Short mmCIF file of C-alpha atoms in Angstrom, two decimals:
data_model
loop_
_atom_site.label_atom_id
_atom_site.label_comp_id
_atom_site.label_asym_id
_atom_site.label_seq_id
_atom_site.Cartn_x
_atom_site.Cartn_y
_atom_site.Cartn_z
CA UNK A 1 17.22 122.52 36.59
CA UNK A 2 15.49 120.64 33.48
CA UNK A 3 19.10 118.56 33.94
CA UNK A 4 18.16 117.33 37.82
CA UNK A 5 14.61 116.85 37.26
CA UNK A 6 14.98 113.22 35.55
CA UNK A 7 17.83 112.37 38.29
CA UNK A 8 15.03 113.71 41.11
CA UNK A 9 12.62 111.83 39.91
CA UNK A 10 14.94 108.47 39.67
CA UNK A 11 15.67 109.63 43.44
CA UNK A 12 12.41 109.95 44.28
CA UNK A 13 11.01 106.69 42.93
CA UNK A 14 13.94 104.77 44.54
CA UNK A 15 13.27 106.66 48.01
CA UNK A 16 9.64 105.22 47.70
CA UNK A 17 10.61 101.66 47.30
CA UNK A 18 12.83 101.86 49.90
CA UNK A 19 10.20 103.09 52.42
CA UNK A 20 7.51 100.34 51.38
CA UNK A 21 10.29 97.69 51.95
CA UNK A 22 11.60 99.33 55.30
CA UNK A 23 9.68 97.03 58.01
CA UNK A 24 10.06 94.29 55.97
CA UNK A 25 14.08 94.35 55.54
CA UNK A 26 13.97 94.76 59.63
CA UNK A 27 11.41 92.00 60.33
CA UNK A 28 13.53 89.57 58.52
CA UNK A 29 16.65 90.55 59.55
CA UNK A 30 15.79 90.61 63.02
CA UNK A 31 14.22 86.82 62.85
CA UNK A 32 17.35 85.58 60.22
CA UNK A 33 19.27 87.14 63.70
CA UNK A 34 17.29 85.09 66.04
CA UNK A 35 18.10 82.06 64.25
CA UNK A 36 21.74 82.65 63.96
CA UNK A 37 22.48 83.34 67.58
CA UNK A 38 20.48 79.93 68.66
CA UNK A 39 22.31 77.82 66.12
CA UNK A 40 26.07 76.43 65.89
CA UNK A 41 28.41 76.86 63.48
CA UNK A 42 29.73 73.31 64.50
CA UNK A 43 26.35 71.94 64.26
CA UNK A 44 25.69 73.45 60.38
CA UNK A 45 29.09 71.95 59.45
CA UNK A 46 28.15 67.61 61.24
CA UNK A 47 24.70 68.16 58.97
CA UNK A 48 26.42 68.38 55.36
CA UNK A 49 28.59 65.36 54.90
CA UNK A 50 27.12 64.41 51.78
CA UNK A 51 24.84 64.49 48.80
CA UNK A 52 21.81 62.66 49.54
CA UNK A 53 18.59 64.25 49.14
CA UNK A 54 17.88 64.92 52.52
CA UNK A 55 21.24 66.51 53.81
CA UNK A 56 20.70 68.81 50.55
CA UNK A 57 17.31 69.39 51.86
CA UNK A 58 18.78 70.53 55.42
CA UNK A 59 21.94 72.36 53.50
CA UNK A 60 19.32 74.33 51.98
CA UNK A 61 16.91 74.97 55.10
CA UNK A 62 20.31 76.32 57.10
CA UNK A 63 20.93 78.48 54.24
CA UNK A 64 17.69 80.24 54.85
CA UNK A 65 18.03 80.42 57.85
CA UNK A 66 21.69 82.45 57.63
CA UNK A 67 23.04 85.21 55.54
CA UNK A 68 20.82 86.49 52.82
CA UNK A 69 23.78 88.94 51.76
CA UNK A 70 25.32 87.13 48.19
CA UNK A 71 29.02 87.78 49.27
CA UNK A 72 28.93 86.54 52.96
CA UNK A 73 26.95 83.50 51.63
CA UNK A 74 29.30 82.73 48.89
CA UNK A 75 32.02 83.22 52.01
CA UNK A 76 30.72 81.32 54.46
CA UNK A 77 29.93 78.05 51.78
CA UNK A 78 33.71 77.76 51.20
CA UNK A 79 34.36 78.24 55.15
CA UNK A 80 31.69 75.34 55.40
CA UNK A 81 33.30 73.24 52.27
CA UNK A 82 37.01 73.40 53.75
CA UNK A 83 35.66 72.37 57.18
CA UNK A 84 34.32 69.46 55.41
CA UNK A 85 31.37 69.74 54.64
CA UNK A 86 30.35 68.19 50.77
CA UNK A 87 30.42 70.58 47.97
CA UNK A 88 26.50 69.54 46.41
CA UNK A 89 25.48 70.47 50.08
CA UNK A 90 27.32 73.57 50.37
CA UNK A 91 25.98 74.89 47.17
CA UNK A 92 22.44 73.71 48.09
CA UNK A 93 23.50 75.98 51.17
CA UNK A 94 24.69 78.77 48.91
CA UNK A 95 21.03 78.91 47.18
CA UNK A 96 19.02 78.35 50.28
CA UNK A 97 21.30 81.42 51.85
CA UNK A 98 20.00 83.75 49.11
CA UNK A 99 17.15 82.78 47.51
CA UNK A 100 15.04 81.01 50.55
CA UNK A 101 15.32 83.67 53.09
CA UNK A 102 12.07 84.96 54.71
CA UNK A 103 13.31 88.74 53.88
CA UNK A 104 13.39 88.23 50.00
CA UNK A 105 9.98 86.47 50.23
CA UNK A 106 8.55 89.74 52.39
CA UNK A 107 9.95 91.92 49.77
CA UNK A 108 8.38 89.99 46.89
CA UNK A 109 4.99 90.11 47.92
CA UNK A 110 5.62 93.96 48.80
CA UNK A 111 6.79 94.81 45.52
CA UNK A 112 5.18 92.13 43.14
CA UNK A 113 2.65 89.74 44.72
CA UNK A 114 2.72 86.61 47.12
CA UNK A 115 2.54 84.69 43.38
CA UNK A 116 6.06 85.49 43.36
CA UNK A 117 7.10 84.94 46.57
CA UNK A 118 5.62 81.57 46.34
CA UNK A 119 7.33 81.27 43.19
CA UNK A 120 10.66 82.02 44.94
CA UNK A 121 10.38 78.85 47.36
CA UNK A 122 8.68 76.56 44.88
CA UNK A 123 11.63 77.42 42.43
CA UNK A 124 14.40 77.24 44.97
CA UNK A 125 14.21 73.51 45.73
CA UNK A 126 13.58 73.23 42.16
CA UNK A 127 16.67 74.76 41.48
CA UNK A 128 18.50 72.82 43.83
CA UNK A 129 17.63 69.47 42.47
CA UNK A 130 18.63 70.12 38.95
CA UNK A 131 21.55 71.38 40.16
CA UNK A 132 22.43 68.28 42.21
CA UNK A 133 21.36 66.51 38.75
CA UNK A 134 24.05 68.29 37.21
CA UNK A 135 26.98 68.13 39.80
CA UNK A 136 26.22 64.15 39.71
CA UNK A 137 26.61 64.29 35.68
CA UNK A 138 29.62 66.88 35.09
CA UNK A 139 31.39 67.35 38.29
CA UNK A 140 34.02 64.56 38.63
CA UNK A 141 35.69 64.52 42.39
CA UNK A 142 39.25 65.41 40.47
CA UNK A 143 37.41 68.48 40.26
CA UNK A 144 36.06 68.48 43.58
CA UNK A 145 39.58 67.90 45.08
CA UNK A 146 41.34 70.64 42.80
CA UNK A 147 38.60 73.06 44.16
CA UNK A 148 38.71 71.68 47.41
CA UNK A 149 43.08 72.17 47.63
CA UNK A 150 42.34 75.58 45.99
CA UNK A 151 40.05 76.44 48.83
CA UNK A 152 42.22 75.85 51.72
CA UNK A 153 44.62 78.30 50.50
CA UNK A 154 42.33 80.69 52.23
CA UNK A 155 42.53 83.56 49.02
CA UNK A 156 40.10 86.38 50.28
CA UNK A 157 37.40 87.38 48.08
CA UNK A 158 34.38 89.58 49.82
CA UNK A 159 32.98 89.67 53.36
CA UNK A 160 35.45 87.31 54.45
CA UNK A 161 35.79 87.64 57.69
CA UNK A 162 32.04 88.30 58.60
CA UNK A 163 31.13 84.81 57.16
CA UNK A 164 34.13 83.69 59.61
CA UNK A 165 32.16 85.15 62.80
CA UNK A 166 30.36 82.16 64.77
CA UNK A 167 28.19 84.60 66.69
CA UNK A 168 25.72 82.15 67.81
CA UNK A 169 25.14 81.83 71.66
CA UNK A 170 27.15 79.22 73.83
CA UNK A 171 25.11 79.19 76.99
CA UNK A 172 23.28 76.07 76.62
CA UNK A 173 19.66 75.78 77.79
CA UNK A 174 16.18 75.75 76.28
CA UNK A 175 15.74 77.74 73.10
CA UNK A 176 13.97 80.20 74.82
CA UNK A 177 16.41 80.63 78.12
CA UNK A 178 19.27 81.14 75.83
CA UNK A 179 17.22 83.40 73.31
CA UNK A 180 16.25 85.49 75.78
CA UNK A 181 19.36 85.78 78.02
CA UNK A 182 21.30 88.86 78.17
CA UNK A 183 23.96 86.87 76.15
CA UNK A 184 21.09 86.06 73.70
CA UNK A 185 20.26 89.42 73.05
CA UNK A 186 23.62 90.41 72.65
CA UNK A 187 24.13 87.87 70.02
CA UNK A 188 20.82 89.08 68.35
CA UNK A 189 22.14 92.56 68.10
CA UNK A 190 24.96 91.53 66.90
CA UNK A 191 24.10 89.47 64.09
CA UNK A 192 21.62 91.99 63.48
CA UNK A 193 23.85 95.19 62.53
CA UNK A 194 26.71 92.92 60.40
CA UNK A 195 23.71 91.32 58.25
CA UNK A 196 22.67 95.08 57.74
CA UNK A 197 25.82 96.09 56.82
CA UNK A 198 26.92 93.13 54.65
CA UNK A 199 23.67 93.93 52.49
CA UNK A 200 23.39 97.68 52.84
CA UNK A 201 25.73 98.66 49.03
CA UNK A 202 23.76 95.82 47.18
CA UNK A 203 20.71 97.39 48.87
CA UNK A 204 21.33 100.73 47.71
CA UNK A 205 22.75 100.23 44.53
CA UNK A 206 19.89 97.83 43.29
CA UNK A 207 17.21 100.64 44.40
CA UNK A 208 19.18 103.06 42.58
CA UNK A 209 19.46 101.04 39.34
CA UNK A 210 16.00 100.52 39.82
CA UNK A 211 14.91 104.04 40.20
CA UNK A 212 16.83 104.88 37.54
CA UNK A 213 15.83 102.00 34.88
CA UNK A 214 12.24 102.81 36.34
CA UNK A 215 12.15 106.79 35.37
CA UNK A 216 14.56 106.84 32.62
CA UNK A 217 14.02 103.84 30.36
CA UNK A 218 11.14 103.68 28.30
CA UNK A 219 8.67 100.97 28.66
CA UNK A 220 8.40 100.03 24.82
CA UNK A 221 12.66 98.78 25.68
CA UNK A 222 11.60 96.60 27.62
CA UNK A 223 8.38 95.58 25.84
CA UNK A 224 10.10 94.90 22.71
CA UNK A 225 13.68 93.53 24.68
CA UNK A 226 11.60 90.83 26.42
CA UNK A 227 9.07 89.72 23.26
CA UNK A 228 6.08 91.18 25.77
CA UNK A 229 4.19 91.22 22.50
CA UNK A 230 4.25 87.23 21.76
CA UNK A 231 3.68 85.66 24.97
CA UNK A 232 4.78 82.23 23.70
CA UNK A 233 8.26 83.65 22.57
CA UNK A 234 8.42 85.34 26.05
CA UNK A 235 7.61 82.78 28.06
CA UNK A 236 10.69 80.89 26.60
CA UNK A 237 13.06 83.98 26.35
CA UNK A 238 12.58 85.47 29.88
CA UNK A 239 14.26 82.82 31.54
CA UNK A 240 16.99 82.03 29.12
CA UNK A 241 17.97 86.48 29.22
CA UNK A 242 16.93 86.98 32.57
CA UNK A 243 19.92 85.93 34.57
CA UNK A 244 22.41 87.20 31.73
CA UNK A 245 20.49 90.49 32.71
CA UNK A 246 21.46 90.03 36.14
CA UNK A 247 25.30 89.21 35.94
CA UNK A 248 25.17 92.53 33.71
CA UNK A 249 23.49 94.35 36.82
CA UNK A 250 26.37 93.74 38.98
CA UNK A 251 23.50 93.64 41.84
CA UNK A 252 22.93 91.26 44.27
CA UNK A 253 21.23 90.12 47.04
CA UNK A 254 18.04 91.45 48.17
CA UNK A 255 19.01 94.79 46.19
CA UNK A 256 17.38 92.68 42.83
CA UNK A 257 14.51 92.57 43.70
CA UNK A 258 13.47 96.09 43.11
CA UNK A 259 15.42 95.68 39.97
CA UNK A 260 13.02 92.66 39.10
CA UNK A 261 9.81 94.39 40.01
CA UNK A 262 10.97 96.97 37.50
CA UNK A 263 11.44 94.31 34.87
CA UNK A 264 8.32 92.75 35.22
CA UNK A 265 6.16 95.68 34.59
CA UNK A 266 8.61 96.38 31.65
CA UNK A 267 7.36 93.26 30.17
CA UNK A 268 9.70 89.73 31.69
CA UNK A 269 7.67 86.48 31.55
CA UNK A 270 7.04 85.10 35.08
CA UNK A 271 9.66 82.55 35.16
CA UNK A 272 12.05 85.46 33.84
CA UNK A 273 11.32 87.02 36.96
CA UNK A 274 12.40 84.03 39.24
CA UNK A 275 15.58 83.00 36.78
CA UNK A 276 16.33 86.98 37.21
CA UNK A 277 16.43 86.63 40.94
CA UNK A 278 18.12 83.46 41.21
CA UNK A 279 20.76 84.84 39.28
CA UNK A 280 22.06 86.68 42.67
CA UNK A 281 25.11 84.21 43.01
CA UNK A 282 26.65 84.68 39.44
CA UNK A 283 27.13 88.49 39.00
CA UNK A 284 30.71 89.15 38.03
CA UNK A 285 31.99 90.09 40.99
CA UNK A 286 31.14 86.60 42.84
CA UNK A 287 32.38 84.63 39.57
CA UNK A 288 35.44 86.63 39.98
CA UNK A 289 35.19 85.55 44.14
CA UNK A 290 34.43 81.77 42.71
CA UNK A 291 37.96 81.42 40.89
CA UNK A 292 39.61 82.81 43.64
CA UNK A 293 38.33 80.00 46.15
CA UNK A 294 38.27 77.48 43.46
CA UNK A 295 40.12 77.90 40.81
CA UNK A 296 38.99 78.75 37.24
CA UNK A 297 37.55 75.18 36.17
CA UNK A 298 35.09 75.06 39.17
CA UNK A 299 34.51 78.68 38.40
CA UNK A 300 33.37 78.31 34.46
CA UNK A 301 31.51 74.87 35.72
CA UNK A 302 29.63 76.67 38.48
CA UNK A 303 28.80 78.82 36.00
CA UNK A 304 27.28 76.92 33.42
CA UNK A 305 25.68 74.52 35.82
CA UNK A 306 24.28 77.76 37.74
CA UNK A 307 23.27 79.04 34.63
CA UNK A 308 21.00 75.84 33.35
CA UNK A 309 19.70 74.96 36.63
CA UNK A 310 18.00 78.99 36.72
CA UNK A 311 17.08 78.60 33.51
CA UNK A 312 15.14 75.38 33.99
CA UNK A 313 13.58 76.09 37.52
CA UNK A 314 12.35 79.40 35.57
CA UNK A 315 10.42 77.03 32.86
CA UNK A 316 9.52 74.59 35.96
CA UNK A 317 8.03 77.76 37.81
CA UNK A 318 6.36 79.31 34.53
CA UNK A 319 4.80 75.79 33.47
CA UNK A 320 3.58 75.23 36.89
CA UNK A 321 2.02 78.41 37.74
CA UNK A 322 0.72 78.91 34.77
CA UNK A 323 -1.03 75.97 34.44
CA UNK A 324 -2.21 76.63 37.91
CA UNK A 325 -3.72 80.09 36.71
CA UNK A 326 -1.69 81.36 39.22
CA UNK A 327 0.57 83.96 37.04
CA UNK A 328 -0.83 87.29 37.91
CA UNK A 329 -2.35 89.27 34.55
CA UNK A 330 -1.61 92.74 35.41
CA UNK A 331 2.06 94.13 35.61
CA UNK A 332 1.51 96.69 38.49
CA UNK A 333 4.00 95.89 40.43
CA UNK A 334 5.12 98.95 43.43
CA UNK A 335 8.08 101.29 41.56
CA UNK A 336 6.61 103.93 40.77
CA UNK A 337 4.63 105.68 43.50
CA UNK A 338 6.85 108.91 44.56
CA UNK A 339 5.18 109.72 47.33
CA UNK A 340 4.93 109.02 51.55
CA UNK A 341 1.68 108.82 53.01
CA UNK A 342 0.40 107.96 56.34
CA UNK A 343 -0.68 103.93 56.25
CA UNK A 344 -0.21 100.66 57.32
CA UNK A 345 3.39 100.66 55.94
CA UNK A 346 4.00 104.33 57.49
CA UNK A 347 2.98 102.89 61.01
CA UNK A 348 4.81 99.47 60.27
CA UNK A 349 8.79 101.36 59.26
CA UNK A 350 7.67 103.29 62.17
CA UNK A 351 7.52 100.09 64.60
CA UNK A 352 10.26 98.32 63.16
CA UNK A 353 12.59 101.27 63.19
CA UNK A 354 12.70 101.67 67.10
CA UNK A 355 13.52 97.90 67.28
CA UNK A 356 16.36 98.46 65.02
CA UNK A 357 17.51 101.50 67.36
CA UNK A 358 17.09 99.40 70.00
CA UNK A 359 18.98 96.62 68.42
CA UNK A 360 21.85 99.32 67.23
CA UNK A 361 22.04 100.58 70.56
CA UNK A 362 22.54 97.04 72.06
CA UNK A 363 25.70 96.31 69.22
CA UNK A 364 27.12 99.50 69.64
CA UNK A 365 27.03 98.98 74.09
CA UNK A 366 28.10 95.46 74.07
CA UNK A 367 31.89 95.78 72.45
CA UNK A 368 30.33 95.20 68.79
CA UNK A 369 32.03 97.96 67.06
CA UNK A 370 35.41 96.50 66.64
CA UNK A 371 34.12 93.87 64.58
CA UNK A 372 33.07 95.83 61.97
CA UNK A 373 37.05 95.94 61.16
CA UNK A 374 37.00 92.73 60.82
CA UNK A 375 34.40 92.52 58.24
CA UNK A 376 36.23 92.11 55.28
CA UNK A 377 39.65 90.28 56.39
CA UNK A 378 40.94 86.95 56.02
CA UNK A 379 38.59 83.56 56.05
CA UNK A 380 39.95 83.00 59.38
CA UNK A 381 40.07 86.01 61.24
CA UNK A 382 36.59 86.11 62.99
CA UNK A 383 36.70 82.53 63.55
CA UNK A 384 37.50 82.90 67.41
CA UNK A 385 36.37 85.88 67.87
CA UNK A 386 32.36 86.22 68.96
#
């Protein structure tokens, strides 16, 4: 029994998070639905012809408004890239897919505090521009066009053919005709249950990790690990070991962010946190996904450019807010209250939990099941199919 007691208590911590995030992982998913079904494939792919500021700017606002799972991002960029789309604005699209979706920012000011979630979409752009800086500097279009031949030979990585499915609606109409048509809601629930399940391991692995790191590592780790101790030292540190903490984590998506509130209280600087988070799209499995679609060269170039760009929107963010006063001084954020009570958030998972049934209910009547097949097949397999 004295074995299972610290692996209850790692349960139980993780089980808490995951009920304070509950509504919140609904909410967004349903409205990241609602935006989906309304908007065209076709018409993401005419927007992202080139590099100039404002296509990256729209790349990037598309982004968060699709897929916040890592893999189906990563997927649906290369489906975007071979249909011709350019490569700056398909990465811009990559970043804006994960790190500028309203979920993650819910979550963040759950967990940690709306500093961070305003961190999160003052460092995206951020990160976006430096590395558009970068592509311009290093990324010759030999490269491009070696990545770009690699891509069309179609290699499957992850989530392949759920970044393939255009499930948006093709009644045409008024936003809100089509939105709420029976088609509409279809297309809703739909896009609803995939984005759930695209997400759902990264989910529950990165609360896991979390719980565990939370209950069994000690505090002083992390204090010491992270420099908590000489706040200059930190402050340059946490965003130069924060993202090689996260390719180490194997954990992506939204399932970081648990991880991150845990490293925070342990003792990150605040632009640690944000490099940390950012770091969603170079875990080993999606470098491992990158050569694959693009061969090694673009893979170890992605990476480094990645790399520096987190890095420096990490200082950017930690110069910015700090000078701002705007870096919260305590390090409370939520991981470790073990326990269910009846509030705001009870009342809230409570809400959001019969729209999800309702939504479920919806996928599972209108023919959705066989998709979920089709989840992980070829790059081309869904393409027809919604």
């Amino acid at each position: 029994m004295e074995v299972l007691a610290p692996i209850g208590h790692a349960l139980e911590l993780a089980g808490s998070m995951t009920w304070e995030i509950l509504w919140a992982l609904i909410l967004g998913f349903a409205l990241s639905a609602v935006v989906q079904a309304v908007v065209r494939r076709s018409t993401v792919v005419t927007l992202m012809g080139d590099d100039r500021p404002r296509t990256l700017a729209v790349s990037a606002g598309l982004g968060a408004a699709s897929s916040s799972c890592s893999y189906a991002a990563v997927a649906l960029a290369r489906s975007l890239f071979r249909k011709g789309a350019d490569f700056t604005a398909a990465m811009a699209f990559e970043v804006g897919s994960t790190n500028l979706v309203v979920e993650l920012g819910i979550i963040l000011a759950l967990l940690m505090g709306w500093q961070f979630t305003a961190a999160e979409f003052v460092g995206g752009p951020l990160m976006i521009v430096v590395l558009a800086v970068l592509f311009r500097l290093f990324v010759r279009s030999r490269l491009v066009d070696a990545a770009r031949e690699q891509a069309e030979r179609g290699i499957a990585g992850s989530m392949e053919g759920h970044a393939a499915m255009d499930m948006s609606i093709k009644e045409e109409g008024s936003f809100r005709r089509r939105l709420f048509s029976p088609e509409g809601f279809t297309a809703v629930s739909h896009v609803f249950v995939m984005e759930w399940l695209a997400i759902l391991r990264d989910l529950v692995v990165g609360l896991l990790i979390a719980g565990a790191i939370a209950a069994w590592v000690p505090g002083k780790f992390w204090q010491v690990f992270f420099l908590a101790d000489h706040p200059g030292w930190a402050a340059l540190w946490g965003p130069l070991v924060g993202p090689i903490v996260a390719i180490l984590s194997f954990v992506c998506s939204i399932g970081n962010v648990p991880l991150a509130a845990v490293l925070w209280n342990g003792g990150i600087s605040f632009g640690g946190v944000i490099a940390f988070i950012y770091a969603d799209l170079l875990i080993v499995p999606i470098l491992n996904i990158y050569r694959k679609y693009y061969g090694t060269r673009m893979m170890l170039t992605l990476l480094g450019t990645f790399y520096a760009s987190m890095v420096a929107a990490g200082y950017i963010v930690e110069l910015l807010f700090g000078a701002t006063g705007l870096i919260p001084r305590q390090r409370n954020a939520t991981v470790m209250e073990a326990s269910i009570s009846w509030n705001y958030t009870t009342w809230l998972n409570i809400v959001f939990l019969v729209v999800a049934v309702i939504l479920v209910v919806r996928f599972v009547r209108s023919g959705g099941t066989p998709m979920l097949r089709m989840m992980g097949g070829s790059p081309d397999a869904g393409e027809h199919h919604h």
